[in-house]
Every structure is written in C-alpha cells, then in structure tokens.
Amino acid sequence: MHPSRPNRLVEYLDERIRVRSLMQFLLAEPMPGGARWAYIFGSMVLFSLIIQFVTGVMLAFDYGGTPDHAWDSVNYIDHLKYGTLPVGRLIRGFHYWGASVMVILVGIHLLQVFIWGAYKRPREVMWLVGVVLLALTMVAAFTGYLLPWDERAYWGTIVGTNMMGIIPVVGPVIKSAIRGGTGLGALTLSHFFAIHTMVLPSLFIGFFALHMVIFRRVGPAGPFRGSPSELEEKKEYFYPRQVLMDSLGMLFIFILVATLAVLFPPGLEAMANPANSSYSPTPAWYFDWIFELLKMIRPEIAGVLGVPLIVGILLVVWPFFDKSPERSPYKRPVVVSTILLSLGLIIVLSLEAEAGYKPMVALDRTAMARGKIVFDHSGCMGCHMVDGKGGKVGPDLSEEGLVGHSEHWLKVQFVNSKAHFPQSPMPDFTFLKPEQIHDLAQYVSSLGRAGWPDPTAPTP
Ligand code: HEC
C-alpha cells in the first residue's frame, strides 16, 4: 500500500528535520491529574499576544511615528477600506481590544497561579519569568497608549510620566530618559514607538520561550489535591483533550476580541495639542486603580511608595517568603484572603476612578473663570488658602483638583458640608444659584490641575 500524501510529507520532513520526535515532544507533554479547563489560561494569554503581534505588524505598515504624521496616519488607518470592508478600523480595533483582553487574561493567569500555589518550589524561577512577562505587558500597554497622538494619548502620557517623576532620587532621571527631554514631544514618541515595536516584541519572544522551556522542565503544577499515585493514575497527555480545550479557549478569545472590535471601534480624539492645558486626562482603564490610589494618599507620598514598583517588588520576593509546600487554597487562608482583598481593592478603586472621571471629563474654561469669581466673592478665601493667599480655617485648596472628588461630592460640600464633615464650621452656601454651584465645582476641581500635572515642565 502506498502511503497517503500527508504521510509522505511527514516521511520527507522526518528524514530531514526529524519532525516526528518534535511533534512527539510538543504533544506528549504529560498532564498530572488529566486535562482541565483550568489550564487553558496560559494558552489564551499566548493567543492574545499573537493577536497583538499580527495586528501590530499590520498597523506598523501604515503608521508614522512622528508628531506630524502619527495622528494623520492613525486617522488614515481608521478610514482604510478594501471595498466596503473597513479593514483599517478592524485591525486597529483588534489591537486596541486585544490589549485590554490580554491584560485581563494575564491577571487571571496570575491570580490562578497565586491561589493554587503554583509558584512554589520548584517553580520559583518560572514565576519570576512570569513576573517579567507581566511587566512587559504593562510597558506595552503604557507605550502603546501614546502612539495615536491624540489628546487622550498625549495628556494620559503626561500624567503617567509625571507619576514616575515623583519617585524620589531616580524619578526625575527616569522621567526625562523616558521622555527624551524635559517635555513630551517628538523624541518621546519615537522612544515609545521603538520600545513598543522593537524592544518589547523581542523581549516578549525571549521571555516567553524561557517561560516555556522552564515549564517543560518542571512540568505543570497539576491540581493541588490528590496523592502522587492518584495523579499518576489520572494522567493524560497534552494531546488530544487538552489541545482541544486550549483551542476552544483561543477561539473564544478570537470571537470576543472580534466582537469588541466590530461593536466598539476605538475612537480617535483631536490631534494632541500641548497648549490645551484644560484637557482633563484619563489613563487607560488598567492603570486607573493606581491613579485612584495616588489621589487618595496624595501624590507626594504615593510617589515615595511608587505603587507599581511596590507591587512589582512584592511579586518578585513572594515565593521566597511563602515557602511552605502546602498548595491548597483552603489551607492558606492568609495568603488567599490577602490576594482576594487586594483584587477587591483594585476593582473598587478602578470603578471609583471610572465613576469619578465621568462628571469631570472636560473642564470648561469659561465655567472655571466664572467659578473663580463666585469663589472670590463668596468668602471662601476667609477660610481656604489658594496659592498662598487666604485663611487657614479650612484646608488649603491649591491642589483640590488632584484629590479626585466627583462633581456631585463638591456640590454637596458647598451646600451641605455637614453631610461630609458633621462638625464642619463651613457654612452652607445655599444662597448660590445652581449655575454658580456648577461653576464653583468646575473651578475648585481645576485647582492644581489646570497646569496639572506638571506646571514646571516647559511645553514642547
Ligand atoms: C468658615 C470657614 C469656611 C468657609 C467660609 C468655607 N469653607 Fe470650605 N471648608 C472649611 C473647613 C474647616 C473644611 C474642612 C472640612 C470640614 O471640617 O468641614 C472645608 C472643606 C472644604 C472642601 C473639601 C476639602 C476636602 O477635599 O476635604 C471644599 C472643596 C471646600 N471647603 C470649598 C469651599 C468653598 C468653595 C467655599 C466658598 C464657597 C468654602 N469652602 C468656604 C471651612 C470653610
């Protein structure tokens, strides 16, 4: 009998590149305890990364990474059609939503490893490589945010880089190295473009390969329950069931990203205008919680803490402190509840931030100016200091815009201070008209923010 065509191809390749043992190596990975849905997240993360690579390369064909071309080229991509199919917008949508989906998947993957104690001996090094991959994901998200060069991109990055600048001693150096100077301009864009499209992809490939090599050496952690003999009994190989589960997971991710890209194409705001200091910046949603935390503990202190730095250090040292071999989440209540509480905190802070952005999306310059007049004529200065002038009964309001109160909170504060502070000596300004209250809220929430976040940096 003649071997069928595909078999002849396999024969041919096997003789030359020993493809059979390669397939054997890739597919016959033993899974202690058998195939599981819980194992699909790693593959889904990889798949979302592949989406980013493919769509990223496609975008790079038409993107121009200089301030005079970036916005135009993204605008061009948004209008690029083959026939009636808006390919440009779709590809950009895939890349945009792919990033968010990837951040979420990485989060789930991390959470899973944490809760199941899969970072424990002998997988500490694999965990560390995972932490590097997490950091790369965050840097990719951060650098990608600037590339469209619209108002949101520009001001979001101004805030982000300023936050790095607050870190003591090294902060200013990091900030100007990243920006390529004191201000944010052409050099910043080309730095971010090079990091995003050249440095990160190579690092991603390298560290991902390392993650996999280590994975194949130490093997999957397997379920936390069950004796070695039980696990051995239920053992399966990667192929076929796990391959099928992973493929379905990836298909789900593809459908999810495609749906988001079609239904919610990413917008493009007006071209970045460095002179528009009344623009109220918002970071990408996955950084929201950090900014919310910064608002709560005031930037100066938070700068010392350097939230992401602290989180990163914690992740790096974690497996070296939590060394007990126990992996069951039910027997590690302290660790598991700490993780769940932090997750809860991150979610609450993120929702809080999103809610806070809405009422204050854009500061209206004329309303701010009218609000200042109301402020000056209502006796606020008797108790509050603004930029060194005024009384000391109440808190200094020079940076009130950074505290992050919503418009609603401020309006309540003006007419019913006791609602927030039962002992408040602040009078109820019920005689003010609703328009005046509105203008006053605009003014107060602009304080410290009009030139925010960096009044000292020269505009590029
Ligand atoms: C009699 C003094 C007094 C006057 C007048 C006054 N305030 Fe206050 N205000 C306070 C004090 C004290 C607080 C601190 C909280 C408390 O105990 O009520 C405060 C708190 C605030 C806060 C909240 C600060 C924060 O983030 O916690 C805002 C905003 C504010 N005042 C705005 C105004 C504005 C606007 C006016 C003028 C319309 C005004 N205040 C007039 C005394 C005063």
PDB file of C-alpha atoms in Angstrom, residues 35-211:
ATOM      1  CA  ALA A  35      -6.660  17.620  31.044  1.00  0.00           C
ATOM      2  CA  ARG A  36      -8.560  20.507  32.641  1.00  0.00           C
ATOM      3  CA  TRP A  37     -10.369  23.673  31.611  1.00  0.00           C
ATOM      4  CA  ALA A  38      -8.440  25.447  34.327  1.00  0.00           C
ATOM      5  CA  TYR A  39      -5.250  25.002  32.293  1.00  0.00           C
ATOM      6  CA  ILE A  40      -6.415  26.954  29.251  1.00  0.00           C
ATOM      7  CA  PHE A  41      -5.456  30.425  30.510  1.00  0.00           C
ATOM      8  CA  GLY A  42      -1.781  30.220  29.649  1.00  0.00           C
ATOM      9  CA  SER A  43      -2.661  29.354  26.058  1.00  0.00           C
ATOM     10  CA  MET A  44      -5.213  32.151  25.949  1.00  0.00           C
ATOM     11  CA  VAL A  45      -2.602  34.670  27.090  1.00  0.00           C
ATOM     12  CA  LEU A  46      -0.254  33.412  24.385  1.00  0.00           C
ATOM     13  CA  PHE A  47      -3.013  33.666  21.807  1.00  0.00           C
ATOM     14  CA  SER A  48      -3.851  37.250  22.769  1.00  0.00           C
ATOM     15  CA  LEU A  49      -0.137  38.046  22.450  1.00  0.00           C
ATOM     16  CA  ILE A  50      -0.149  36.533  18.957  1.00  0.00           C
ATOM     17  CA  ILE A  51      -3.140  38.722  18.036  1.00  0.00           C
ATOM     18  CA  GLN A  52      -1.106  41.740  19.196  1.00  0.00           C
ATOM     19  CA  PHE A  53       1.905  40.681  17.138  1.00  0.00           C
ATOM     20  CA  VAL A  54      -0.054  40.096  13.945  1.00  0.00           C
ATOM     21  CA  THR A  55      -2.254  43.200  14.128  1.00  0.00           C
ATOM     22  CA  GLY A  56       0.674  45.269  15.411  1.00  0.00           C
ATOM     23  CA  VAL A  57       2.754  44.442  12.356  1.00  0.00           C
ATOM     24  CA  MET A  58      -0.213  45.275  10.123  1.00  0.00           C
ATOM     25  CA  LEU A  59      -0.638  48.661  11.813  1.00  0.00           C
ATOM     26  CA  ALA A  60       3.082  49.360  11.508  1.00  0.00           C
ATOM     27  CA  PHE A  61       2.731  49.227   7.702  1.00  0.00           C
ATOM     28  CA  ASP A  62       0.702  52.424   7.737  1.00  0.00           C
ATOM     29  CA  TYR A  63       1.773  54.130  10.934  1.00  0.00           C
ATOM     30  CA  GLY A  64       4.166  57.072  11.030  1.00  0.00           C
ATOM     31  CA  GLY A  65       5.880  57.542  14.379  1.00  0.00           C
ATOM     32  CA  THR A  66       6.479  61.295  14.379  1.00  0.00           C
ATOM     33  CA  PRO A  67       4.258  64.026  15.831  1.00  0.00           C
ATOM     34  CA  ASP A  68       3.466  65.442  12.384  1.00  0.00           C
ATOM     35  CA  HIS A  69       2.411  62.061  10.976  1.00  0.00           C
ATOM     36  CA  ALA A  70       1.258  59.865  13.860  1.00  0.00           C
ATOM     37  CA  TRP A  71      -2.254  61.257  14.224  1.00  0.00           C
ATOM     38  CA  ASP A  72      -2.780  61.570  10.455  1.00  0.00           C
ATOM     39  CA  SER A  73      -1.624  58.020   9.857  1.00  0.00           C
ATOM     40  CA  VAL A  74      -3.933  56.626  12.545  1.00  0.00           C
ATOM     41  CA  ASN A  75      -6.750  58.674  11.083  1.00  0.00           C
ATOM     42  CA  TYR A  76      -5.849  57.239   7.671  1.00  0.00           C
ATOM     43  CA  ILE A  77      -5.903  53.689   9.106  1.00  0.00           C
ATOM     44  CA  ASP A  78      -9.335  54.382  10.570  1.00  0.00           C
ATOM     45  CA  HIS A  79     -10.638  55.233   7.114  1.00  0.00           C
ATOM     46  CA  LEU A  80      -8.824  52.495   5.213  1.00  0.00           C
ATOM     47  CA  LYS A  81     -11.284  50.262   3.354  1.00  0.00           C
ATOM     48  CA  TYR A  82     -10.961  47.325   0.988  1.00  0.00           C
ATOM     49  CA  GLY A  83     -14.190  47.599  -0.981  1.00  0.00           C
ATOM     50  CA  THR A  84     -16.726  48.312   1.719  1.00  0.00           C
ATOM     51  CA  LEU A  85     -14.847  46.442   4.444  1.00  0.00           C
ATOM     52  CA  PRO A  86     -13.306  48.871   6.962  1.00  0.00           C
ATOM     53  CA  VAL A  87     -10.125  46.795   7.372  1.00  0.00           C
ATOM     54  CA  GLY A  88      -8.104  49.568   8.981  1.00  0.00           C
ATOM     55  CA  ARG A  89     -10.617  50.219  11.704  1.00  0.00           C
ATOM     56  CA  LEU A  90     -10.998  46.475  12.306  1.00  0.00           C
ATOM     57  CA  ILE A  91      -7.283  45.854  12.635  1.00  0.00           C
ATOM     58  CA  ARG A  92      -6.925  48.790  14.975  1.00  0.00           C
ATOM     59  CA  GLY A  93      -9.943  47.538  16.926  1.00  0.00           C
ATOM     60  CA  PHE A  94      -8.328  44.123  17.273  1.00  0.00           C
ATOM     61  CA  HIS A  95      -5.114  45.649  18.531  1.00  0.00           C
ATOM     62  CA  TYR A  96      -6.899  48.009  20.899  1.00  0.00           C
ATOM     63  CA  TRP A  97      -9.231  45.426  22.441  1.00  0.00           C
ATOM     64  CA  GLY A  98      -6.595  42.706  22.209  1.00  0.00           C
ATOM     65  CA  ALA A  99      -4.504  44.771  24.624  1.00  0.00           C
ATOM     66  CA  SER A 100      -7.309  45.026  27.179  1.00  0.00           C
ATOM     67  CA  VAL A 101      -8.177  41.360  26.852  1.00  0.00           C
ATOM     68  CA  MET A 102      -4.530  40.430  27.239  1.00  0.00           C
ATOM     69  CA  VAL A 103      -4.194  42.478  30.429  1.00  0.00           C
ATOM     70  CA  ILE A 104      -7.258  40.737  31.870  1.00  0.00           C
ATOM     71  CA  LEU A 105      -6.031  37.278  30.858  1.00  0.00           C
ATOM     72  CA  VAL A 106      -2.607  37.906  32.330  1.00  0.00           C
ATOM     73  CA  GLY A 107      -4.398  38.990  35.518  1.00  0.00           C
ATOM     74  CA  ILE A 108      -6.461  35.805  35.624  1.00  0.00           C
ATOM     75  CA  HIS A 109      -3.417  33.660  34.908  1.00  0.00           C
ATOM     76  CA  LEU A 110      -1.507  35.364  37.725  1.00  0.00           C
ATOM     77  CA  LEU A 111      -4.419  35.008  40.129  1.00  0.00           C
ATOM     78  CA  GLN A 112      -4.699  31.352  39.317  1.00  0.00           C
ATOM     79  CA  VAL A 113      -1.021  30.681  39.948  1.00  0.00           C
ATOM     80  CA  PHE A 114      -1.310  32.597  43.204  1.00  0.00           C
ATOM     81  CA  ILE A 115      -4.400  30.865  44.514  1.00  0.00           C
ATOM     82  CA  TRP A 116      -3.188  27.397  43.593  1.00  0.00           C
ATOM     83  CA  GLY A 117       0.271  27.999  44.983  1.00  0.00           C
ATOM     84  CA  ALA A 118       1.776  27.055  41.632  1.00  0.00           C
ATOM     85  CA  TYR A 119       4.667  29.480  42.221  1.00  0.00           C
ATOM     86  CA  LYS A 120       6.054  27.271  44.972  1.00  0.00           C
ATOM     87  CA  ARG A 121       9.183  25.200  44.788  1.00  0.00           C
ATOM     88  CA  PRO A 122      10.405  24.161  42.226  1.00  0.00           C
ATOM     89  CA  ARG A 123       8.572  26.764  40.084  1.00  0.00           C
ATOM     90  CA  GLU A 124      10.007  29.987  41.572  1.00  0.00           C
ATOM     91  CA  VAL A 125      12.110  30.782  38.514  1.00  0.00           C
ATOM     92  CA  MET A 126       9.205  30.154  36.186  1.00  0.00           C
ATOM     93  CA  TRP A 127       7.188  32.557  38.367  1.00  0.00           C
ATOM     94  CA  LEU A 128       9.908  35.219  38.104  1.00  0.00           C
ATOM     95  CA  VAL A 129       9.906  34.931  34.317  1.00  0.00           C
ATOM     96  CA  GLY A 130       6.117  35.283  34.513  1.00  0.00           C
ATOM     97  CA  VAL A 131       6.526  38.496  36.523  1.00  0.00           C
ATOM     98  CA  VAL A 132       8.825  39.843  33.791  1.00  0.00           C
ATOM     99  CA  LEU A 133       6.164  38.983  31.197  1.00  0.00           C
ATOM    100  CA  LEU A 134       3.607  40.841  33.297  1.00  0.00           C
ATOM    101  CA  ALA A 135       5.867  43.892  33.424  1.00  0.00           C
ATOM    102  CA  LEU A 136       6.382  43.712  29.650  1.00  0.00           C
ATOM    103  CA  THR A 137       2.609  43.618  29.176  1.00  0.00           C
ATOM    104  CA  MET A 138       2.228  46.762  31.281  1.00  0.00           C
ATOM    105  CA  VAL A 139       5.019  48.578  29.455  1.00  0.00           C
ATOM    106  CA  ALA A 140       3.450  47.575  26.126  1.00  0.00           C
ATOM    107  CA  ALA A 141       0.107  48.959  27.257  1.00  0.00           C
ATOM    108  CA  PHE A 142       1.685  52.157  28.519  1.00  0.00           C
ATOM    109  CA  THR A 143       3.817  52.854  25.435  1.00  0.00           C
ATOM    110  CA  GLY A 144       1.021  51.891  23.030  1.00  0.00           C
ATOM    111  CA  TYR A 145      -1.293  54.433  24.632  1.00  0.00           C
ATOM    112  CA  LEU A 146       0.741  57.357  23.295  1.00  0.00           C
ATOM    113  CA  LEU A 147       1.069  56.202  19.692  1.00  0.00           C
ATOM    114  CA  PRO A 148      -2.233  57.558  18.263  1.00  0.00           C
ATOM    115  CA  TRP A 149      -1.012  61.006  19.375  1.00  0.00           C
ATOM    116  CA  ASP A 150      -4.467  62.367  20.124  1.00  0.00           C
ATOM    117  CA  GLU A 151      -5.394  64.488  23.139  1.00  0.00           C
ATOM    118  CA  ARG A 152      -6.110  61.467  25.301  1.00  0.00           C
ATOM    119  CA  ALA A 153      -2.832  59.796  24.368  1.00  0.00           C
ATOM    120  CA  TYR A 154      -0.800  62.938  24.945  1.00  0.00           C
ATOM    121  CA  TRP A 155      -2.262  64.029  28.271  1.00  0.00           C
ATOM    122  CA  GLY A 156      -2.554  60.485  29.581  1.00  0.00           C
ATOM    123  CA  THR A 157       1.158  60.036  28.976  1.00  0.00           C
ATOM    124  CA  ILE A 158       1.969  63.403  30.526  1.00  0.00           C
ATOM    125  CA  VAL A 159       0.309  62.205  33.717  1.00  0.00           C
ATOM    126  CA  GLY A 160       1.873  58.754  33.550  1.00  0.00           C
ATOM    127  CA  THR A 161       5.411  60.030  33.070  1.00  0.00           C
ATOM    128  CA  ASN A 162       4.939  62.666  35.783  1.00  0.00           C
ATOM    129  CA  MET A 163       3.944  59.964  38.201  1.00  0.00           C
ATOM    130  CA  MET A 164       7.271  58.291  37.513  1.00  0.00           C
ATOM    131  CA  GLY A 165       8.980  61.613  38.083  1.00  0.00           C
ATOM    132  CA  ILE A 166       7.703  61.755  41.667  1.00  0.00           C
ATOM    133  CA  ILE A 167       9.726  58.692  42.719  1.00  0.00           C
ATOM    134  CA  PRO A 168      12.496  60.143  44.909  1.00  0.00           C
ATOM    135  CA  VAL A 169      16.081  60.406  43.654  1.00  0.00           C
ATOM    136  CA  VAL A 170      15.766  58.297  40.498  1.00  0.00           C
ATOM    137  CA  GLY A 171      12.337  59.601  39.450  1.00  0.00           C
ATOM    138  CA  PRO A 172      13.404  62.747  37.566  1.00  0.00           C
ATOM    139  CA  VAL A 173      16.127  60.817  35.746  1.00  0.00           C
ATOM    140  CA  ILE A 174      13.726  58.060  34.699  1.00  0.00           C
ATOM    141  CA  LYS A 175      11.196  60.644  33.635  1.00  0.00           C
ATOM    142  CA  SER A 176      13.486  62.596  31.364  1.00  0.00           C
ATOM    143  CA  ALA A 177      15.087  59.425  29.992  1.00  0.00           C
ATOM    144  CA  ILE A 178      11.682  58.088  29.024  1.00  0.00           C
ATOM    145  CA  ARG A 179      10.526  61.388  27.584  1.00  0.00           C
ATOM    146  CA  GLY A 180      13.797  62.057  25.882  1.00  0.00           C
ATOM    147  CA  GLY A 181      13.971  65.506  27.466  1.00  0.00           C
ATOM    148  CA  THR A 182      12.010  67.605  29.924  1.00  0.00           C
ATOM    149  CA  GLY A 183       8.898  67.979  27.806  1.00  0.00           C
ATOM    150  CA  LEU A 184       6.831  65.454  25.945  1.00  0.00           C
ATOM    151  CA  GLY A 185       7.445  65.644  22.206  1.00  0.00           C
ATOM    152  CA  ALA A 186       8.895  64.085  19.078  1.00  0.00           C
ATOM    153  CA  LEU A 187      11.603  62.209  20.989  1.00  0.00           C
ATOM    154  CA  THR A 188       9.094  60.757  23.421  1.00  0.00           C
ATOM    155  CA  LEU A 189       7.044  59.455  20.539  1.00  0.00           C
ATOM    156  CA  SER A 190       9.991  57.858  18.789  1.00  0.00           C
ATOM    157  CA  HIS A 191      11.194  56.367  22.094  1.00  0.00           C
ATOM    158  CA  PHE A 192       7.792  54.850  22.722  1.00  0.00           C
ATOM    159  CA  PHE A 193       7.473  53.665  19.146  1.00  0.00           C
ATOM    160  CA  ALA A 194      10.849  51.922  19.236  1.00  0.00           C
ATOM    161  CA  ILE A 195      10.150  50.368  22.633  1.00  0.00           C
ATOM    162  CA  HIS A 196       6.679  49.274  21.587  1.00  0.00           C
ATOM    163  CA  THR A 197       7.563  47.815  18.196  1.00  0.00           C
ATOM    164  CA  MET A 198      11.166  46.660  18.544  1.00  0.00           C
ATOM    165  CA  VAL A 199      12.294  46.217  22.125  1.00  0.00           C
ATOM    166  CA  LEU A 200       9.142  44.679  23.551  1.00  0.00           C
ATOM    167  CA  PRO A 201       8.399  42.092  20.850  1.00  0.00           C
ATOM    168  CA  SER A 202      11.921  40.657  21.102  1.00  0.00           C
ATOM    169  CA  LEU A 203      11.761  40.612  24.883  1.00  0.00           C
ATOM    170  CA  PHE A 204       8.328  39.021  24.746  1.00  0.00           C
ATOM    171  CA  ILE A 205       9.571  36.249  22.474  1.00  0.00           C
ATOM    172  CA  GLY A 206      12.689  35.650  24.572  1.00  0.00           C
ATOM    173  CA  PHE A 207      10.973  35.575  27.936  1.00  0.00           C
ATOM    174  CA  PHE A 208       8.030  33.621  26.657  1.00  0.00           C
ATOM    175  CA  ALA A 209      10.404  30.993  25.254  1.00  0.00           C
ATOM    176  CA  LEU A 210      12.160  30.881  28.615  1.00  0.00           C
ATOM    177  CA  HIS A 211       8.798  30.519  30.374  1.00  0.00           C
TER     178      HIS A 211
END
